């Protein structure tokens, strides 16, 4: 079982629900950073938020990133994982991927189911 960090925008609840179900069905353990929900209360807690996310990423064997729309946090999470040699798989929902997304990701998929399937080929 691979622990998979769910990178994505703060309000991507549907992505997180679908991804968690698909990951569990594929035998992976989803790690949702939104269990530490800082929405509306980030000011003055940036260090706590980022440190928690980095620790979660370090404790995972792969990252599944929602790149259906631009998001600074998702991009930073993907870059951090890439820099730590943790495989990153991007889900784009059909949005053309940015060159940086392609650069840091081990796989890019328009379909969430395909993205989860590709984790088996890329996770450590």
Tab-separated table of N, CA and C in Angstrom:
chain	number	residue	atom	x	y	z
A	1	UNK	N	0.851	-1.185	0.000
A	1	UNK	CA	0.000	0.000	0.000
A	1	UNK	C	0.893	1.242	0.000
A	2	UNK	N	0.640	2.112	-0.939
A	2	UNK	CA	1.371	3.369	-1.040
A	2	UNK	C	0.528	4.489	-0.459
A	3	UNK	N	1.157	5.309	0.385
A	3	UNK	CA	0.487	6.507	0.875
A	3	UNK	C	0.599	7.564	-0.217
A	4	UNK	N	-0.526	8.194	-0.557
A	4	UNK	CA	-0.558	9.167	-1.648
A	4	UNK	C	-1.100	10.502	-1.125
A	5	UNK	N	-0.285	11.534	-1.244
A	5	UNK	CA	-0.651	12.884	-0.817
A	5	UNK	C	-1.551	13.512	-1.869
A	6	UNK	N	-2.684	14.063	-1.439
A	6	UNK	CA	-3.642	14.694	-2.346
A	6	UNK	C	-3.379	16.196	-2.425
A	7	UNK	N	-2.565	16.590	-3.394
A	7	UNK	CA	-2.291	18.010	-3.617
A	7	UNK	C	-3.428	18.600	-4.433
A	8	UNK	N	-3.816	19.813	-4.087
A	8	UNK	CA	-4.880	20.459	-4.845
A	8	UNK	C	-5.331	21.734	-4.172
A	9	UNK	N	-6.101	22.537	-4.900
A	9	UNK	CA	-6.606	23.785	-4.336
A	9	UNK	C	-7.440	23.539	-3.076
A	10	UNK	N	-7.496	24.518	-2.181
A	10	UNK	CA	-8.218	24.345	-0.919
A	10	UNK	C	-9.689	23.974	-1.079
A	11	UNK	N	-10.348	24.439	-2.127
A	11	UNK	CA	-11.780	24.195	-2.265
A	11	UNK	C	-12.088	23.097	-3.283
A	12	UNK	N	-11.183	22.171	-3.461
A	12	UNK	CA	-11.363	21.071	-4.421
A	12	UNK	C	-11.918	19.833	-3.711
A	13	UNK	N	-13.026	20.006	-3.000
A	13	UNK	CA	-13.597	18.913	-2.215
A	13	UNK	C	-13.993	17.718	-3.077
A	14	UNK	N	-14.615	17.963	-4.225
A	14	UNK	CA	-15.059	16.860	-5.087
A	14	UNK	C	-13.861	16.050	-5.583
A	15	UNK	N	-12.793	16.735	-5.977
A	15	UNK	CA	-11.560	16.037	-6.379
A	15	UNK	C	-11.067	15.149	-5.245
A	16	UNK	N	-11.007	15.687	-4.047
A	16	UNK	CA	-10.501	14.916	-2.908
A	16	UNK	C	-11.375	13.706	-2.599
A	17	UNK	N	-12.690	13.872	-2.656
A	17	UNK	CA	-13.598	12.742	-2.415
A	17	UNK	C	-13.401	11.654	-3.466
A	18	UNK	N	-13.429	12.049	-4.733
A	18	UNK	CA	-13.263	11.067	-5.817
A	18	UNK	C	-11.895	10.405	-5.761
A	19	UNK	N	-10.865	11.210	-5.572
A	19	UNK	CA	-9.506	10.668	-5.539
A	19	UNK	C	-9.342	9.701	-4.370
A	20	UNK	N	-9.855	10.054	-3.208
A	20	UNK	CA	-9.733	9.175	-2.036
A	20	UNK	C	-10.413	7.832	-2.289
A	21	UNK	N	-11.610	7.857	-2.892
A	21	UNK	CA	-12.313	6.601	-3.212
A	21	UNK	C	-11.517	5.764	-4.210
A	22	UNK	N	-11.049	6.394	-5.269
A	22	UNK	CA	-10.288	5.673	-6.297
A	22	UNK	C	-8.981	5.114	-5.742
A	23	UNK	N	-8.291	5.904	-4.937
A	23	UNK	CA	-7.028	5.448	-4.352
A	23	UNK	C	-7.255	4.261	-3.427
A	24	UNK	N	-8.267	4.352	-2.570
A	24	UNK	CA	-8.557	3.248	-1.647
A	24	UNK	C	-8.915	1.988	-2.421
A	25	UNK	N	-9.712	2.126	-3.474
A	25	UNK	CA	-10.093	0.968	-4.288
A	25	UNK	C	-8.883	0.340	-4.973
A	26	UNK	N	-7.857	1.155	-5.251
A	26	UNK	CA	-6.640	0.660	-5.898
A	26	UNK	C	-5.608	0.161	-4.882
A	27	UNK	N	-5.964	0.198	-3.594
A	27	UNK	CA	-5.059	-0.306	-2.571
A	27	UNK	C	-4.081	0.711	-2.025
A	28	UNK	N	-4.323	1.987	-2.285
A	28	UNK	CA	-3.465	3.059	-1.775
A	28	UNK	C	-4.132	3.729	-0.573
A	29	UNK	N	-3.331	4.400	0.213
A	29	UNK	CA	-3.853	5.165	1.353
A	29	UNK	C	-3.801	6.650	1.022
A	30	UNK	N	-4.948	7.307	0.838
A	30	UNK	CA	-4.937	8.742	0.565
A	30	UNK	C	-4.584	9.537	1.820
A	31	UNK	N	-3.772	10.567	1.627
A	31	UNK	CA	-3.406	11.472	2.714
A	31	UNK	C	-3.904	12.858	2.312
A	32	UNK	N	-4.946	13.318	2.988
A	32	UNK	CA	-5.581	14.586	2.647
A	32	UNK	C	-5.097	15.685	3.587
A	33	UNK	N	-4.323	16.645	3.076
A	33	UNK	CA	-3.838	17.717	3.949
A	33	UNK	C	-4.954	18.613	4.466
A	34	UNK	N	-6.124	18.553	3.839
A	34	UNK	CA	-7.236	19.403	4.284
A	34	UNK	C	-7.859	18.906	5.582
A	35	UNK	N	-7.373	17.805	6.112
A	35	UNK	CA	-7.832	17.397	7.446
A	35	UNK	C	-7.369	18.434	8.474
A	36	UNK	N	-6.326	19.185	8.120
A	36	UNK	CA	-5.879	20.346	8.900
A	36	UNK	C	-6.379	21.582	8.156
A	37	UNK	N	-7.648	21.859	8.240
A	37	UNK	CA	-8.282	22.893	7.427
A	37	UNK	C	-7.966	24.282	7.972
A	38	UNK	N	-7.158	25.032	7.212
A	38	UNK	CA	-6.771	26.388	7.593
A	38	UNK	C	-7.536	27.446	6.804
A	39	UNK	N	-8.506	27.036	5.989
A	39	UNK	CA	-9.215	28.016	5.156
A	39	UNK	C	-9.791	29.133	6.018
A	40	UNK	N	-9.477	30.365	5.610
A	40	UNK	CA	-9.956	31.537	6.325
A	40	UNK	C	-9.176	31.851	7.587
A	41	UNK	N	-8.161	31.042	7.905
A	41	UNK	CA	-7.400	31.250	9.145
A	41	UNK	C	-5.907	30.974	8.928
A	42	UNK	N	-5.382	31.400	7.779
A	42	UNK	CA	-3.970	31.115	7.490
A	42	UNK	C	-3.025	32.178	8.034
A	43	UNK	N	-3.493	33.404	8.141
A	43	UNK	CA	-2.615	34.488	8.554
A	43	UNK	C	-2.024	34.219	9.936
A	44	UNK	N	-0.696	34.274	9.989
A	44	UNK	CA	0.014	34.012	11.227
A	44	UNK	C	0.269	32.534	11.494
A	45	UNK	N	-0.274	31.669	10.636
A	45	UNK	CA	-0.125	30.215	10.818
A	45	UNK	C	0.540	29.566	9.599
A	46	UNK	N	1.148	30.394	8.766
A	46	UNK	CA	1.757	29.896	7.536
A	46	UNK	C	2.795	28.814	7.807
A	47	UNK	N	3.635	29.016	8.795
A	47	UNK	CA	4.675	28.040	9.124
A	47	UNK	C	4.063	26.696	9.511
A	48	UNK	N	3.047	26.730	10.352
A	48	UNK	CA	2.366	25.509	10.783
A	48	UNK	C	1.741	24.780	9.597
A	49	UNK	N	1.071	25.536	8.724
A	49	UNK	CA	0.420	24.955	7.558
A	49	UNK	C	1.439	24.294	6.632
A	50	UNK	N	2.468	25.035	6.258
A	50	UNK	CA	3.463	24.508	5.311
A	50	UNK	C	4.252	23.368	5.931
A	51	UNK	N	4.673	23.499	7.178
A	51	UNK	CA	5.416	22.407	7.827
A	51	UNK	C	4.600	21.121	7.851
A	52	UNK	N	3.299	21.230	8.119
A	52	UNK	CA	2.442	20.048	8.125
A	52	UNK	C	2.333	19.421	6.743
A	53	UNK	N	2.175	20.260	5.724
A	53	UNK	CA	2.090	19.747	4.358
A	53	UNK	C	3.399	19.071	3.942
A	54	UNK	N	4.527	19.690	4.251
A	54	UNK	CA	5.827	19.105	3.884
A	54	UNK	C	6.049	17.771	4.592
A	55	UNK	N	5.673	17.696	5.862
A	55	UNK	CA	5.814	16.426	6.599
A	55	UNK	C	4.928	15.346	5.977
A	56	UNK	N	3.709	15.715	5.597
A	56	UNK	CA	2.821	14.753	4.944
A	56	UNK	C	3.417	14.267	3.625
A	57	UNK	N	3.934	15.177	2.823
A	57	UNK	CA	4.531	14.791	1.536
A	57	UNK	C	5.706	13.859	1.766
A	58	UNK	N	6.561	14.192	2.727
A	58	UNK	CA	7.725	13.345	3.024
A	58	UNK	C	7.322	11.948	3.486
A	59	UNK	N	6.144	11.820	4.085
A	59	UNK	CA	5.676	10.530	4.594
A	59	UNK	C	4.920	9.716	3.545
A	60	UNK	N	4.852	10.240	2.326
A	60	UNK	CA	4.111	9.558	1.262
A	60	UNK	C	5.054	9.009	0.191
A	61	UNK	N	4.556	8.014	-0.526
A	61	UNK	CA	5.319	7.420	-1.612
A	61	UNK	C	5.020	8.037	-2.955
A	62	UNK	N	4.000	8.897	-3.018
A	62	UNK	CA	3.629	9.559	-4.270
A	62	UNK	C	2.711	10.737	-3.953
A	63	UNK	N	2.582	11.616	-4.947
A	63	UNK	CA	1.677	12.760	-4.857
A	63	UNK	C	0.750	12.727	-6.068
A	64	UNK	N	-0.545	12.888	-5.805
A	64	UNK	CA	-1.534	13.065	-6.861
A	64	UNK	C	-1.944	14.529	-6.809
A	65	UNK	N	-1.723	15.258	-7.906
A	65	UNK	CA	-1.928	16.706	-7.907
A	65	UNK	C	-3.049	17.110	-8.852
A	66	UNK	N	-3.992	17.872	-8.335
A	66	UNK	CA	-5.102	18.409	-9.119
A	66	UNK	C	-4.630	19.679	-9.819
A	67	UNK	N	-4.327	19.550	-11.097
A	67	UNK	CA	-3.927	20.692	-11.911
A	67	UNK	C	-5.024	21.034	-12.921
A	68	UNK	N	-6.279	20.956	-12.490
A	68	UNK	CA	-7.385	21.318	-13.369
A	68	UNK	C	-7.481	22.830	-13.527
A	69	UNK	N	-6.867	23.567	-12.608
A	69	UNK	CA	-6.796	25.029	-12.671
A	69	UNK	C	-5.547	25.465	-11.911
A	70	UNK	N	-5.024	26.660	-12.194
A	70	UNK	CA	-3.815	27.124	-11.519
A	70	UNK	C	-4.027	27.300	-10.023
A	71	UNK	N	-3.023	26.881	-9.250
A	71	UNK	CA	-3.053	27.068	-7.805
A	71	UNK	C	-1.607	27.067	-7.302
A	72	UNK	N	-1.216	28.138	-6.626
A	72	UNK	CA	0.162	28.268	-6.147
A	72	UNK	C	0.563	27.146	-5.209
A	73	UNK	N	-0.313	26.814	-4.269
A	73	UNK	CA	0.011	25.782	-3.289
A	73	UNK	C	0.232	24.427	-3.939
A	74	UNK	N	-0.622	24.071	-4.876
A	74	UNK	CA	-0.479	22.793	-5.575
A	74	UNK	C	0.839	22.755	-6.333
A	75	UNK	N	1.172	23.850	-6.991
A	75	UNK	CA	2.437	23.914	-7.725
A	75	UNK	C	3.631	23.753	-6.781
A	76	UNK	N	3.559	24.386	-5.620
A	76	UNK	CA	4.662	24.290	-4.653
A	76	UNK	C	4.769	22.868	-4.092
A	77	UNK	N	3.639	22.244	-3.807
A	77	UNK	CA	3.642	20.869	-3.307
A	77	UNK	C	4.255	19.922	-4.335
A	78	UNK	N	3.870	20.094	-5.601
A	78	UNK	CA	4.415	19.239	-6.664
A	78	UNK	C	5.919	19.467	-6.819
A	79	UNK	N	6.342	20.715	-6.786
A	79	UNK	CA	7.774	21.007	-6.923
A	79	UNK	C	8.553	20.408	-5.749
A	80	UNK	N	8.029	20.552	-4.540
A	80	UNK	CA	8.714	20.005	-3.373
A	80	UNK	C	8.854	18.491	-3.501
A	81	UNK	N	7.778	17.817	-3.838
A	81	UNK	CA	7.836	16.355	-3.992
A	81	UNK	C	8.855	15.978	-5.066
A	82	UNK	N	8.804	16.660	-6.195
A	82	UNK	CA	9.761	16.406	-7.279
A	82	UNK	C	11.197	16.569	-6.784
A	83	UNK	N	11.447	17.618	-6.011
A	83	UNK	CA	12.805	17.877	-5.518
A	83	UNK	C	13.273	16.808	-4.524
A	84	UNK	N	12.321	16.083	-3.939
A	84	UNK	CA	12.632	15.014	-2.988
A	84	UNK	C	12.564	13.634	-3.646
A	85	UNK	N	12.452	13.609	-4.976
A	85	UNK	CA	12.349	12.367	-5.757
A	85	UNK	C	11.127	11.537	-5.391
A	86	UNK	N	10.067	12.216	-4.984
A	86	UNK	CA	8.787	11.567	-4.723
A	86	UNK	C	7.970	11.704	-6.005
A	87	UNK	N	7.517	10.604	-6.582
A	87	UNK	CA	6.766	10.680	-7.840
A	87	UNK	C	5.514	11.547	-7.720
A	88	UNK	N	5.266	12.310	-8.774
A	88	UNK	CA	4.105	13.190	-8.841
A	88	UNK	C	3.312	12.841	-10.094
A	89	UNK	N	2.009	12.642	-9.912
A	89	UNK	CA	1.109	12.398	-11.029
A	89	UNK	C	0.107	13.544	-11.057
A	90	UNK	N	-0.041	14.160	-12.221
A	90	UNK	CA	-0.961	15.282	-12.379
A	90	UNK	C	-2.264	14.818	-12.998
A	91	UNK	N	-3.353	15.329	-12.451
A	91	UNK	CA	-4.686	15.173	-13.025
A	91	UNK	C	-5.079	16.548	-13.543
A	92	UNK	N	-5.371	16.647	-14.850
A	92	UNK	CA	-5.648	17.949	-15.453
A	92	UNK	C	-7.113	18.182	-15.785
A	93	UNK	N	-7.917	17.132	-15.826
A	93	UNK	CA	-9.310	17.300	-16.218
A	93	UNK	C	-9.460	17.784	-17.654
A	94	UNK	N	-8.401	17.672	-18.442
A	94	UNK	CA	-8.424	18.116	-19.833
A	94	UNK	C	-7.822	19.482	-20.054
A	95	UNK	N	-7.502	20.197	-18.977
A	95	UNK	CA	-6.824	21.479	-19.114
A	95	UNK	C	-5.417	21.224	-19.655
A	96	UNK	N	-4.995	21.948	-20.692
A	96	UNK	CA	-3.629	21.735	-21.186
A	96	UNK	C	-2.616	21.994	-20.075
A	97	UNK	N	-1.700	21.054	-19.847
A	97	UNK	CA	-0.745	21.230	-18.745
A	97	UNK	C	0.300	22.302	-19.055
A	98	UNK	N	0.651	23.036	-18.029
A	98	UNK	CA	1.716	24.034	-18.108
A	98	UNK	C	3.042	23.297	-18.278
A	99	UNK	N	4.006	23.866	-18.983
A	99	UNK	CA	5.301	23.197	-19.128
A	99	UNK	C	5.952	22.808	-17.799
A	100	UNK	N	5.797	23.626	-16.763
A	100	UNK	CA	6.360	23.278	-15.462
A	100	UNK	C	5.669	22.058	-14.871
A	101	UNK	N	4.380	21.921	-15.117
A	101	UNK	CA	3.653	20.743	-14.649
A	101	UNK	C	4.224	19.494	-15.300
A	102	UNK	N	4.403	19.544	-16.595
A	102	UNK	CA	4.969	18.405	-17.320
A	102	UNK	C	6.376	18.101	-16.807
A	103	UNK	N	7.155	19.133	-16.525
A	103	UNK	CA	8.535	18.963	-16.061
A	103	UNK	C	8.611	18.240	-14.716
A	104	UNK	N	7.768	18.625	-13.758
A	104	UNK	CA	7.875	18.046	-12.413
A	104	UNK	C	7.101	16.751	-12.230
A	105	UNK	N	6.205	16.430	-13.162
A	105	UNK	CA	5.358	15.255	-12.984
A	105	UNK	C	5.901	14.037	-13.726
A	106	UNK	N	5.732	12.895	-13.099
A	106	UNK	CA	6.132	11.630	-13.709
A	106	UNK	C	5.090	11.153	-14.703
A	107	UNK	N	3.852	11.619	-14.548
A	107	UNK	CA	2.770	11.297	-15.468
A	107	UNK	C	1.751	12.426	-15.406
A	108	UNK	N	1.116	12.689	-16.544
A	108	UNK	CA	0.068	13.710	-16.639
A	108	UNK	C	-1.123	13.049	-17.310
A	109	UNK	N	-2.296	13.178	-16.689
A	109	UNK	CA	-3.485	12.528	-17.222
A	109	UNK	C	-4.676	13.469	-17.148
A	110	UNK	N	-5.478	13.481	-18.203
A	110	UNK	CA	-6.697	14.285	-18.219
A	110	UNK	C	-7.780	13.653	-17.367
A	111	UNK	N	-7.703	12.362	-17.144
A	111	UNK	CA	-8.737	11.598	-16.453
A	111	UNK	C	-8.242	11.174	-15.061
A	112	UNK	N	-9.053	11.396	-14.040
A	112	UNK	CA	-8.643	11.065	-12.675
A	112	UNK	C	-8.416	9.568	-12.497
A	113	UNK	N	-9.272	8.760	-13.089
A	113	UNK	CA	-9.095	7.307	-12.978
A	113	UNK	C	-7.755	6.873	-13.588
A	114	UNK	N	-7.413	7.443	-14.753
A	114	UNK	CA	-6.135	7.121	-15.390
A	114	UNK	C	-4.960	7.606	-14.551
A	115	UNK	N	-5.112	8.763	-13.925
A	115	UNK	CA	-4.049	9.289	-13.067
A	115	UNK	C	-3.790	8.343	-11.897
A	116	UNK	N	-4.856	7.860	-11.270
A	116	UNK	CA	-4.703	6.920	-10.151
A	116	UNK	C	-4.059	5.626	-10.632
A	117	UNK	N	-4.473	5.143	-11.790
A	117	UNK	CA	-3.879	3.929	-12.347
A	117	UNK	C	-2.382	4.111	-12.590
A	118	UNK	N	-1.983	5.277	-13.081
A	118	UNK	CA	-0.562	5.509	-13.375
A	118	UNK	C	0.288	5.598	-12.116
A	119	UNK	N	-0.339	5.806	-10.948
A	119	UNK	CA	0.427	5.829	-9.695
A	119	UNK	C	1.128	4.495	-9.447
A	120	UNK	N	0.514	3.420	-9.859
A	120	UNK	CA	1.117	2.096	-9.655
A	120	UNK	C	2.448	1.963	-10.385
A	121	UNK	N	2.578	2.686	-11.495
A	121	UNK	CA	3.807	2.628	-12.287
A	121	UNK	C	4.873	3.590	-11.774
A	122	UNK	N	4.476	4.584	-10.963
A	122	UNK	CA	5.425	5.627	-10.587
A	122	UNK	C	5.760	5.666	-9.098
A	123	UNK	N	4.935	5.085	-8.221
A	123	UNK	CA	5.163	5.218	-6.775
A	123	UNK	C	6.386	4.443	-6.331
A	124	UNK	N	6.972	4.952	-5.268
A	124	UNK	CA	8.208	4.320	-4.762
A	124	UNK	C	7.910	3.384	-3.630
